[in-house]
């Protein structure tokens, strides 16, 4: 099953790389009435990033800036909304007013996008989503590229079920940003995979995908249930797991041993904690989406047909597996 999705993922990567090369240097030929740069070959793109909440986000921002570079024919207007959904929508509205050629969004939350996406459509400015998804109708944006968050939750849950499912296990959950697609989908996929096992979710709270948030929420859980009352932490990202490690150590217990930890992302610091046996299992979430997103934007502006969704495939790692690949990891 994993192998199959992996192959499918590579096929998609290949396909996009090909089409992107095919129209390198294209201008805003897709009937764009925005035309911030009409007359020149440069494509002006407004990118509305969530903020800078995690290691994953830093890697994603770096990947986007590299792909949407002047060298690649782009003029990138970058905005990071500091995890504030209203500020992010305002940034997109600003891009529309500036008449950019295309807009790329990593939506903080799923809901609330209908109006501004309609405004972009009315202005003839195509929108490409990267990373997180929205609940708005899909005719309001051209395409989305990202990861299968639900499947990430399933992969994490299946590993938990296999390793802890036969013994009474008290689990606490560190949720991502409330209302975000990865928080919703990772919770749903995991819950489904552990259904009917002896893993019991005793508490679940948002740590907002940040290290500080994960630490604070974990401190609260430890106060409430005690070290002995918690067997397993499921963190929706590595940063919150790293915060939880600090809280567990401060409480005099051993993370990865007294309290097991599963997380998602596989960013460098997470992988190092995994190799250190402080985290027990990590499901990957690949943040290197820049080249794919840039290829899609060029295709859309060139009037080429693009898919509505492009999934990039994720792997997963035990400490042993992490140790083998750590030197080759790009983030
Ligand atoms: O897992 C987390 C980041 O949307 C997939 O956002 C992304 C998530 C990622 O803050 O670390």
mmCIF file of C-alpha atoms and ligand atoms in Angstrom:
data_model
loop_
_atom_site.group_PDB
_atom_site.id
_atom_site.type_symbol
_atom_site.label_atom_id
_atom_site.label_comp_id
_atom_site.label_asym_id
_atom_site.label_seq_id
_atom_site.Cartn_x
_atom_site.Cartn_y
_atom_site.Cartn_z
ATOM 1 C CA UNK A 1 0.000 0.000 0.000
ATOM 2 C CA UNK A 2 2.721 2.447 1.009
ATOM 3 C CA UNK A 3 4.788 1.483 -1.970
ATOM 4 C CA UNK A 4 1.882 2.069 -4.304
ATOM 5 C CA UNK A 5 1.222 5.577 -3.017
ATOM 6 C CA UNK A 6 4.939 6.315 -3.131
ATOM 7 C CA UNK A 7 5.075 5.384 -6.812
ATOM 8 C CA UNK A 8 1.982 7.430 -7.506
ATOM 9 C CA UNK A 9 3.653 10.339 -5.753
ATOM 10 C CA UNK A 10 6.731 10.089 -7.924
ATOM 11 C CA UNK A 11 4.574 9.950 -11.038
ATOM 12 C CA UNK A 12 2.911 13.202 -10.034
ATOM 13 C CA UNK A 13 6.251 14.843 -9.283
ATOM 14 C CA UNK A 14 7.532 13.753 -12.671
ATOM 15 C CA UNK A 15 4.450 14.982 -14.474
ATOM 16 C CA UNK A 16 4.600 18.407 -12.914
ATOM 17 C CA UNK A 17 8.326 18.758 -13.434
ATOM 18 C CA UNK A 18 7.769 17.980 -17.115
ATOM 19 C CA UNK A 19 4.923 20.403 -17.705
ATOM 20 C CA UNK A 20 6.703 23.102 -15.748
ATOM 21 C CA UNK A 21 9.763 22.771 -17.971
ATOM 22 C CA UNK A 22 7.569 22.818 -21.039
ATOM 23 C CA UNK A 23 6.376 26.331 -20.387
ATOM 24 C CA UNK A 24 9.345 27.945 -18.715
ATOM 25 C CA UNK A 25 9.409 31.670 -19.407
ATOM 26 C CA UNK A 26 5.683 31.862 -20.101
ATOM 27 C CA UNK A 27 3.898 35.080 -19.313
ATOM 28 C CA UNK A 28 0.408 35.727 -17.981
ATOM 29 C CA UNK A 29 -1.253 34.313 -21.064
ATOM 30 C CA UNK A 30 -4.255 32.841 -19.305
ATOM 31 C CA UNK A 31 -6.672 35.728 -19.786
ATOM 32 C CA UNK A 32 -5.410 37.383 -16.644
ATOM 33 C CA UNK A 33 -7.000 40.781 -16.270
ATOM 34 C CA UNK A 34 -4.928 41.499 -13.173
ATOM 35 C CA UNK A 35 -1.780 42.115 -15.170
ATOM 36 C CA UNK A 36 0.491 43.749 -12.587
ATOM 37 C CA UNK A 37 3.372 43.221 -14.973
ATOM 38 C CA UNK A 38 1.800 43.342 -18.397
ATOM 39 C CA UNK A 39 4.365 43.803 -21.099
ATOM 40 C CA UNK A 40 7.128 42.012 -19.207
ATOM 41 C CA UNK A 41 7.923 38.335 -18.829
ATOM 42 C CA UNK A 42 8.003 38.515 -15.056
ATOM 43 C CA UNK A 43 5.144 36.822 -13.237
ATOM 44 C CA UNK A 44 4.028 38.723 -10.157
ATOM 45 C CA UNK A 45 2.801 36.333 -7.482
ATOM 46 C CA UNK A 46 1.346 37.185 -4.090
ATOM 47 C CA UNK A 47 1.970 34.401 -1.583
ATOM 48 C CA UNK A 48 -0.095 34.391 1.620
ATOM 49 C CA UNK A 49 1.817 32.188 4.082
ATOM 50 C CA UNK A 50 0.313 31.133 7.445
ATOM 51 C CA UNK A 51 3.103 32.559 9.606
ATOM 52 C CA UNK A 52 6.237 31.029 11.087
ATOM 53 C CA UNK A 53 4.850 28.627 13.673
ATOM 54 C CA UNK A 54 7.105 25.613 13.120
ATOM 55 C CA UNK A 55 10.203 24.063 11.604
ATOM 56 C CA UNK A 56 7.970 22.686 8.848
ATOM 57 C CA UNK A 57 6.810 26.213 8.049
ATOM 58 C CA UNK A 58 10.381 27.563 7.848
ATOM 59 C CA UNK A 59 11.279 24.816 5.376
ATOM 60 C CA UNK A 60 8.114 25.462 3.352
ATOM 61 C CA UNK A 61 8.757 29.221 3.188
ATOM 62 C CA UNK A 62 12.359 28.637 2.089
ATOM 63 C CA UNK A 63 11.198 26.213 -0.610
ATOM 64 C CA UNK A 64 8.575 28.684 -1.884
ATOM 65 C CA UNK A 65 10.984 31.635 -1.958
ATOM 66 C CA UNK A 66 13.549 29.600 -3.828
ATOM 67 C CA UNK A 67 11.062 28.415 -6.438
ATOM 68 C CA UNK A 68 9.327 31.768 -6.924
ATOM 69 C CA UNK A 69 12.656 33.557 -7.421
ATOM 70 C CA UNK A 70 13.538 36.310 -9.899
ATOM 71 C CA UNK A 71 15.856 33.790 -11.542
ATOM 72 C CA UNK A 72 12.831 31.611 -12.283
ATOM 73 C CA UNK A 73 10.884 34.536 -13.742
ATOM 74 C CA UNK A 74 8.866 35.572 -10.686
ATOM 75 C CA UNK A 75 8.374 38.706 -8.677
ATOM 76 C CA UNK A 76 7.220 37.335 -5.313
ATOM 77 C CA UNK A 77 5.234 39.427 -2.860
ATOM 78 C CA UNK A 78 5.464 37.483 0.385
ATOM 79 C CA UNK A 79 3.113 37.873 3.325
ATOM 80 C CA UNK A 80 3.145 35.868 6.569
ATOM 81 C CA UNK A 81 -0.037 36.352 8.599
ATOM 82 C CA UNK A 82 1.260 35.260 12.017
ATOM 83 C CA UNK A 83 -1.440 32.589 12.215
ATOM 84 C CA UNK A 84 -4.254 35.170 12.096
ATOM 85 C CA UNK A 85 -6.971 34.085 9.602
ATOM 86 C CA UNK A 86 -8.432 37.607 9.232
ATOM 87 C CA UNK A 87 -4.994 39.069 8.510
ATOM 88 C CA UNK A 88 -4.391 36.371 5.912
ATOM 89 C CA UNK A 89 -7.637 37.146 4.098
ATOM 90 C CA UNK A 90 -6.756 40.860 4.209
ATOM 91 C CA UNK A 91 -3.379 40.049 2.623
ATOM 92 C CA UNK A 92 -5.084 38.172 -0.214
ATOM 93 C CA UNK A 93 -7.453 41.103 -0.755
ATOM 94 C CA UNK A 94 -4.418 43.343 -0.939
ATOM 95 C CA UNK A 95 -2.883 41.124 -3.622
ATOM 96 C CA UNK A 96 -6.108 41.425 -5.629
ATOM 97 C CA UNK A 97 -6.030 45.226 -5.318
ATOM 98 C CA UNK A 98 -2.407 45.266 -6.460
ATOM 99 C CA UNK A 99 -3.408 43.340 -9.577
ATOM 100 C CA UNK A 100 -0.900 40.507 -9.203
ATOM 101 C CA UNK A 101 -0.789 37.839 -11.928
ATOM 102 C CA UNK A 102 -1.507 34.941 -9.554
ATOM 103 C CA UNK A 103 -2.072 34.291 -5.872
ATOM 104 C CA UNK A 104 -0.759 31.358 -3.844
ATOM 105 C CA UNK A 105 -2.235 30.652 -0.408
ATOM 106 C CA UNK A 106 -1.327 28.291 2.434
ATOM 107 C CA UNK A 107 -4.680 28.697 4.224
ATOM 108 C CA UNK A 108 -4.397 28.877 8.029
ATOM 109 C CA UNK A 109 -7.939 27.557 8.506
ATOM 110 C CA UNK A 110 -10.282 25.731 6.119
ATOM 111 C CA UNK A 111 -13.380 27.894 6.463
ATOM 112 C CA UNK A 112 -14.107 31.488 5.519
ATOM 113 C CA UNK A 113 -12.507 31.619 2.064
ATOM 114 C CA UNK A 114 -15.545 31.782 -0.235
ATOM 115 C CA UNK A 115 -15.847 35.585 -0.526
ATOM 116 C CA UNK A 116 -12.229 36.481 -1.131
ATOM 117 C CA UNK A 117 -11.719 33.571 -3.539
ATOM 118 C CA UNK A 118 -14.768 34.775 -5.480
ATOM 119 C CA UNK A 119 -13.263 38.284 -5.558
ATOM 120 C CA UNK A 120 -10.018 36.900 -6.999
ATOM 121 C CA UNK A 121 -11.983 34.953 -9.586
ATOM 122 C CA UNK A 122 -14.007 38.046 -10.549
ATOM 123 C CA UNK A 123 -10.733 39.961 -10.956
ATOM 124 C CA UNK A 124 -9.413 37.216 -13.252
ATOM 125 C CA UNK A 125 -6.559 36.327 -10.890
ATOM 126 C CA UNK A 126 -5.981 32.580 -10.581
ATOM 127 C CA UNK A 127 -5.435 31.147 -7.100
ATOM 128 C CA UNK A 128 -3.273 28.116 -6.364
ATOM 129 C CA UNK A 129 -3.420 26.598 -2.879
ATOM 130 C CA UNK A 130 -0.395 24.918 -1.349
ATOM 131 C CA UNK A 131 -0.177 22.851 1.859
ATOM 132 C CA UNK A 132 -3.569 23.207 3.597
ATOM 133 C CA UNK A 133 -6.984 22.831 2.005
ATOM 134 C CA UNK A 134 -10.145 24.954 2.164
ATOM 135 C CA UNK A 135 -13.831 24.086 2.481
ATOM 136 C CA UNK A 136 -14.816 26.525 -0.322
ATOM 137 C CA UNK A 137 -16.117 25.102 -3.651
ATOM 138 C CA UNK A 138 -13.216 23.965 -5.831
ATOM 139 C CA UNK A 139 -14.247 26.088 -8.826
ATOM 140 C CA UNK A 140 -13.021 29.099 -6.812
ATOM 141 C CA UNK A 141 -9.360 28.062 -7.160
ATOM 142 C CA UNK A 142 -7.279 26.581 -9.944
ATOM 143 C CA UNK A 143 -5.401 23.846 -8.113
ATOM 144 C CA UNK A 144 -4.029 22.593 -4.798
ATOM 145 C CA UNK A 145 -0.725 20.873 -4.018
ATOM 146 C CA UNK A 146 0.055 19.312 -0.659
ATOM 147 C CA UNK A 147 -0.009 16.250 1.527
ATOM 148 C CA UNK A 148 -2.655 13.714 2.501
ATOM 149 C CA UNK A 149 -3.115 14.767 6.145
ATOM 150 C CA UNK A 150 -5.768 12.169 6.792
ATOM 151 C CA UNK A 151 -3.464 9.417 5.634
ATOM 152 C CA UNK A 152 -0.701 10.812 7.842
ATOM 153 C CA UNK A 153 -3.091 10.386 10.793
ATOM 154 C CA UNK A 154 -3.917 6.859 9.672
ATOM 155 C CA UNK A 155 -0.210 5.940 9.392
ATOM 156 C CA UNK A 156 0.459 7.308 12.895
ATOM 157 C CA UNK A 157 -2.616 5.544 14.285
ATOM 158 C CA UNK A 158 -1.808 2.221 12.660
ATOM 159 C CA UNK A 159 1.650 2.253 14.218
ATOM 160 C CA UNK A 160 0.132 3.125 17.613
ATOM 161 C CA UNK A 161 -2.450 0.350 17.262
ATOM 162 C CA UNK A 162 0.228 -2.169 16.344
ATOM 163 C CA UNK A 163 2.544 -1.217 19.214
ATOM 164 C CA UNK A 164 0.216 -0.225 22.039
ATOM 165 C CA UNK A 165 -3.217 -1.389 20.940
ATOM 166 C CA UNK A 166 -3.287 -4.558 23.059
ATOM 167 C CA UNK A 167 -2.556 -2.922 26.425
ATOM 168 C CA UNK A 168 -4.502 -0.254 28.296
ATOM 169 C CA UNK A 169 -2.945 2.956 26.998
ATOM 170 C CA UNK A 170 -3.903 6.442 28.152
ATOM 171 C CA UNK A 171 -3.275 8.873 25.337
ATOM 172 C CA UNK A 172 -3.251 12.670 25.247
ATOM 173 C CA UNK A 173 -3.342 14.603 21.988
ATOM 174 C CA UNK A 174 -1.579 17.856 21.115
ATOM 175 C CA UNK A 175 -3.726 19.227 18.316
ATOM 176 C CA UNK A 176 -2.634 21.594 15.565
ATOM 177 C CA UNK A 177 -4.296 24.956 14.955
ATOM 178 C CA UNK A 178 -8.036 24.694 15.522
ATOM 179 C CA UNK A 179 -9.946 24.723 12.248
ATOM 180 C CA UNK A 180 -6.875 23.930 10.125
ATOM 181 C CA UNK A 181 -7.072 21.082 7.645
ATOM 182 C CA UNK A 182 -4.089 19.155 9.076
ATOM 183 C CA UNK A 183 -5.464 19.351 12.643
ATOM 184 C CA UNK A 184 -8.888 18.111 11.527
ATOM 185 C CA UNK A 185 -7.636 15.400 9.188
ATOM 186 C CA UNK A 186 -4.794 14.090 11.362
ATOM 187 C CA UNK A 187 -7.216 13.691 14.278
ATOM 188 C CA UNK A 188 -9.788 11.923 12.123
ATOM 189 C CA UNK A 189 -7.322 9.527 10.460
ATOM 190 C CA UNK A 190 -5.662 8.571 13.749
ATOM 191 C CA UNK A 191 -8.964 8.029 15.598
ATOM 192 C CA UNK A 192 -10.172 5.781 12.834
ATOM 193 C CA UNK A 193 -6.988 3.680 12.881
ATOM 194 C CA UNK A 194 -7.043 3.085 16.663
ATOM 195 C CA UNK A 195 -10.767 2.433 16.901
ATOM 196 C CA UNK A 196 -11.524 -0.787 18.786
ATOM 197 C CA UNK A 197 -8.018 -0.983 20.342
ATOM 198 C CA UNK A 198 -7.094 -0.459 24.019
ATOM 199 C CA UNK A 199 -5.811 3.051 23.311
ATOM 200 C CA UNK A 200 -7.981 5.543 25.167
ATOM 201 C CA UNK A 201 -7.914 9.251 24.383
ATOM 202 C CA UNK A 202 -8.133 10.870 27.821
ATOM 203 C CA UNK A 203 -7.584 14.467 26.661
ATOM 204 C CA UNK A 204 -6.991 16.554 23.557
ATOM 205 C CA UNK A 205 -6.110 20.238 23.276
ATOM 206 C CA UNK A 206 -4.609 22.598 20.745
ATOM 207 C CA UNK A 207 -0.962 23.613 21.013
ATOM 208 C CA UNK A 208 -1.279 25.649 17.795
ATOM 209 C CA UNK A 209 1.527 23.747 16.020
ATOM 210 C CA UNK A 210 4.140 25.598 18.130
ATOM 211 C CA UNK A 211 6.837 24.349 20.481
ATOM 212 C CA UNK A 212 5.688 26.692 23.267
ATOM 213 C CA UNK A 213 2.069 25.653 22.750
ATOM 214 C CA UNK A 214 2.979 21.959 22.952
ATOM 215 C CA UNK A 215 4.991 22.557 26.113
ATOM 216 C CA UNK A 216 2.260 24.531 27.859
ATOM 217 C CA UNK A 217 -0.508 22.071 27.000
ATOM 218 C CA UNK A 218 1.651 19.111 28.049
ATOM 219 C CA UNK A 219 2.452 20.813 31.371
ATOM 220 C CA UNK A 220 -1.293 21.107 31.952
ATOM 221 C CA UNK A 221 -1.862 17.433 31.107
ATOM 222 C CA UNK A 222 0.951 16.364 33.463
ATOM 223 C CA UNK A 223 -0.498 18.453 36.247
ATOM 224 C CA UNK A 224 -3.943 16.994 35.691
ATOM 225 C CA UNK A 225 -3.101 13.304 35.161
ATOM 226 C CA UNK A 226 0.420 12.945 36.588
ATOM 227 C CA UNK A 227 3.316 11.243 34.822
ATOM 228 C CA UNK A 228 1.841 7.830 35.656
ATOM 229 C CA UNK A 229 -1.548 8.724 34.234
ATOM 230 C CA UNK A 230 -0.252 9.306 30.692
ATOM 231 C CA UNK A 231 1.237 6.547 28.510
ATOM 232 C CA UNK A 232 1.221 8.091 25.059
ATOM 233 C CA UNK A 233 1.324 11.517 23.399
ATOM 234 C CA UNK A 234 0.084 11.968 19.848
ATOM 235 C CA UNK A 235 1.354 15.343 18.615
ATOM 236 C CA UNK A 236 0.034 16.722 15.330
ATOM 237 C CA UNK A 237 3.535 18.068 14.573
ATOM 238 C CA UNK A 238 7.157 17.687 15.650
ATOM 239 C CA UNK A 239 7.405 21.131 17.236
ATOM 240 C CA UNK A 240 4.631 20.347 19.726
ATOM 241 C CA UNK A 241 6.272 16.974 20.440
ATOM 242 C CA UNK A 242 9.548 18.800 21.148
ATOM 243 C CA UNK A 243 7.694 21.116 23.540
ATOM 244 C CA UNK A 244 6.112 18.075 25.217
ATOM 245 C CA UNK A 245 9.572 16.511 25.641
ATOM 246 C CA UNK A 246 10.662 19.591 27.608
ATOM 247 C CA UNK A 247 7.568 19.379 29.821
ATOM 248 C CA UNK A 248 8.006 15.640 30.455
ATOM 249 C CA UNK A 249 11.688 16.056 31.335
ATOM 250 C CA UNK A 250 10.865 18.963 33.657
ATOM 251 C CA UNK A 251 8.390 16.654 35.415
ATOM 252 C CA UNK A 252 11.236 14.196 36.062
ATOM 253 C CA UNK A 253 10.166 11.551 33.532
ATOM 254 C CA UNK A 254 11.772 10.105 30.397
ATOM 255 C CA UNK A 255 10.121 11.014 27.087
ATOM 256 C CA UNK A 256 10.012 8.059 24.701
ATOM 257 C CA UNK A 257 10.202 5.635 27.616
ATOM 258 C CA UNK A 258 7.908 6.568 30.513
ATOM 259 C CA UNK A 259 5.668 8.392 28.092
ATOM 260 C CA UNK A 260 5.791 7.380 24.426
ATOM 261 C CA UNK A 261 5.512 10.010 21.708
ATOM 262 C CA UNK A 262 4.277 9.881 18.118
ATOM 263 C CA UNK A 263 4.405 12.948 15.891
ATOM 264 C CA UNK A 264 4.122 14.186 12.313
ATOM 265 C CA UNK A 265 6.449 16.213 10.000
ATOM 266 C CA UNK A 266 9.926 14.628 10.207
ATOM 267 C CA UNK A 267 11.756 17.959 10.282
ATOM 268 C CA UNK A 268 15.410 17.910 11.351
ATOM 269 C CA UNK A 269 14.876 18.569 15.091
ATOM 270 C CA UNK A 270 12.097 15.982 15.229
ATOM 271 C CA UNK A 271 14.250 13.370 13.499
ATOM 272 C CA UNK A 272 17.137 14.060 15.899
ATOM 273 C CA UNK A 273 14.818 13.555 18.899
ATOM 274 C CA UNK A 274 13.583 10.347 17.250
ATOM 275 C CA UNK A 275 17.148 9.059 16.837
ATOM 276 C CA UNK A 276 17.670 10.025 20.493
ATOM 277 C CA UNK A 277 14.691 7.774 21.365
ATOM 278 C CA UNK A 278 12.770 10.681 22.896
ATOM 279 C CA UNK A 279 10.167 10.349 20.145
ATOM 280 C CA UNK A 280 9.132 6.804 19.144
ATOM 281 C CA UNK A 281 7.666 7.228 15.660
ATOM 282 C CA UNK A 282 7.313 10.041 13.117
ATOM 283 C CA UNK A 283 5.153 10.251 10.014
ATOM 284 C CA UNK A 284 6.630 12.520 7.382
ATOM 285 C CA UNK A 285 4.972 15.623 5.949
ATOM 286 C CA UNK A 286 7.052 16.976 3.083
ATOM 287 C CA UNK A 287 7.296 20.806 3.137
ATOM 288 C CA UNK A 288 9.256 21.127 -0.124
ATOM 289 C CA UNK A 289 6.322 22.171 -2.273
ATOM 290 C CA UNK A 290 7.794 25.298 -3.897
ATOM 291 C CA UNK A 291 8.856 23.856 -7.236
ATOM 292 C CA UNK A 292 5.542 22.076 -7.696
ATOM 293 C CA UNK A 293 3.524 25.170 -6.794
ATOM 294 C CA UNK A 294 5.593 27.356 -9.167
ATOM 295 C CA UNK A 295 5.136 24.839 -11.987
ATOM 296 C CA UNK A 296 1.381 24.822 -11.458
ATOM 297 C CA UNK A 297 1.223 28.637 -11.445
ATOM 298 C CA UNK A 298 3.124 28.797 -14.742
ATOM 299 C CA UNK A 299 0.887 26.153 -16.291
ATOM 300 C CA UNK A 300 -2.298 27.890 -15.158
ATOM 301 C CA UNK A 301 -1.130 31.247 -16.530
ATOM 302 C CA UNK A 302 -0.160 29.573 -19.805
ATOM 303 C CA UNK A 303 -3.719 28.296 -20.102
ATOM 304 C CA UNK A 304 -2.714 24.651 -19.722
ATOM 305 C CA UNK A 305 -5.004 22.165 -18.049
ATOM 306 C CA UNK A 306 -3.963 21.328 -14.513
ATOM 307 C CA UNK A 307 -5.317 18.817 -11.998
ATOM 308 C CA UNK A 308 -7.432 20.101 -9.118
ATOM 309 C CA UNK A 309 -5.291 18.244 -6.578
ATOM 310 C CA UNK A 310 -1.660 17.135 -6.488
ATOM 311 C CA UNK A 311 -0.708 14.859 -3.607
ATOM 312 C CA UNK A 312 2.923 14.477 -2.559
ATOM 313 C CA UNK A 313 3.682 11.196 -0.805
ATOM 314 C CA UNK A 314 4.835 10.872 2.811
ATOM 315 C CA UNK A 315 7.097 8.263 4.417
ATOM 316 C CA UNK A 316 7.350 7.285 8.097
ATOM 317 C CA UNK A 317 10.278 6.585 10.421
ATOM 318 C CA UNK A 318 11.238 4.549 13.464
ATOM 319 C CA UNK A 319 14.448 5.622 15.303
ATOM 320 C CA UNK A 320 16.487 3.045 13.342
ATOM 321 C CA UNK A 321 15.063 4.176 10.019
ATOM 322 C CA UNK A 322 15.647 7.827 10.915
ATOM 323 C CA UNK A 323 19.312 7.173 11.731
ATOM 324 C CA UNK A 324 19.822 5.697 8.265
ATOM 325 C CA UNK A 325 18.466 8.697 6.369
ATOM 326 C CA UNK A 326 19.279 11.678 8.590
ATOM 327 C CA UNK A 327 22.340 12.748 6.583
ATOM 328 C CA UNK A 328 20.409 12.893 3.310
ATOM 329 C CA UNK A 329 17.431 14.828 4.626
ATOM 330 C CA UNK A 330 16.888 18.233 3.029
ATOM 331 C CA UNK A 331 14.949 19.797 5.912
HETATM 332 O O1 LIG B 1 2.532 19.871 9.890
HETATM 333 C C1 LIG B 1 2.974 21.976 10.904
HETATM 334 C C2 LIG B 1 2.790 23.348 10.361
HETATM 335 O O2 LIG B 1 0.095 22.659 7.382
HETATM 336 C C3 LIG B 1 1.178 20.608 7.039
HETATM 337 O O3 LIG B 1 1.612 23.246 9.587
HETATM 338 C C4 LIG B 1 1.241 21.944 7.659
HETATM 339 C C5 LIG B 1 1.460 21.925 9.153
HETATM 340 C C6 LIG B 1 2.696 21.214 9.645
HETATM 341 O O4 LIG B 1 2.776 24.316 11.288
HETATM 342 O O5 LIG B 1 4.232 21.780 11.446
#
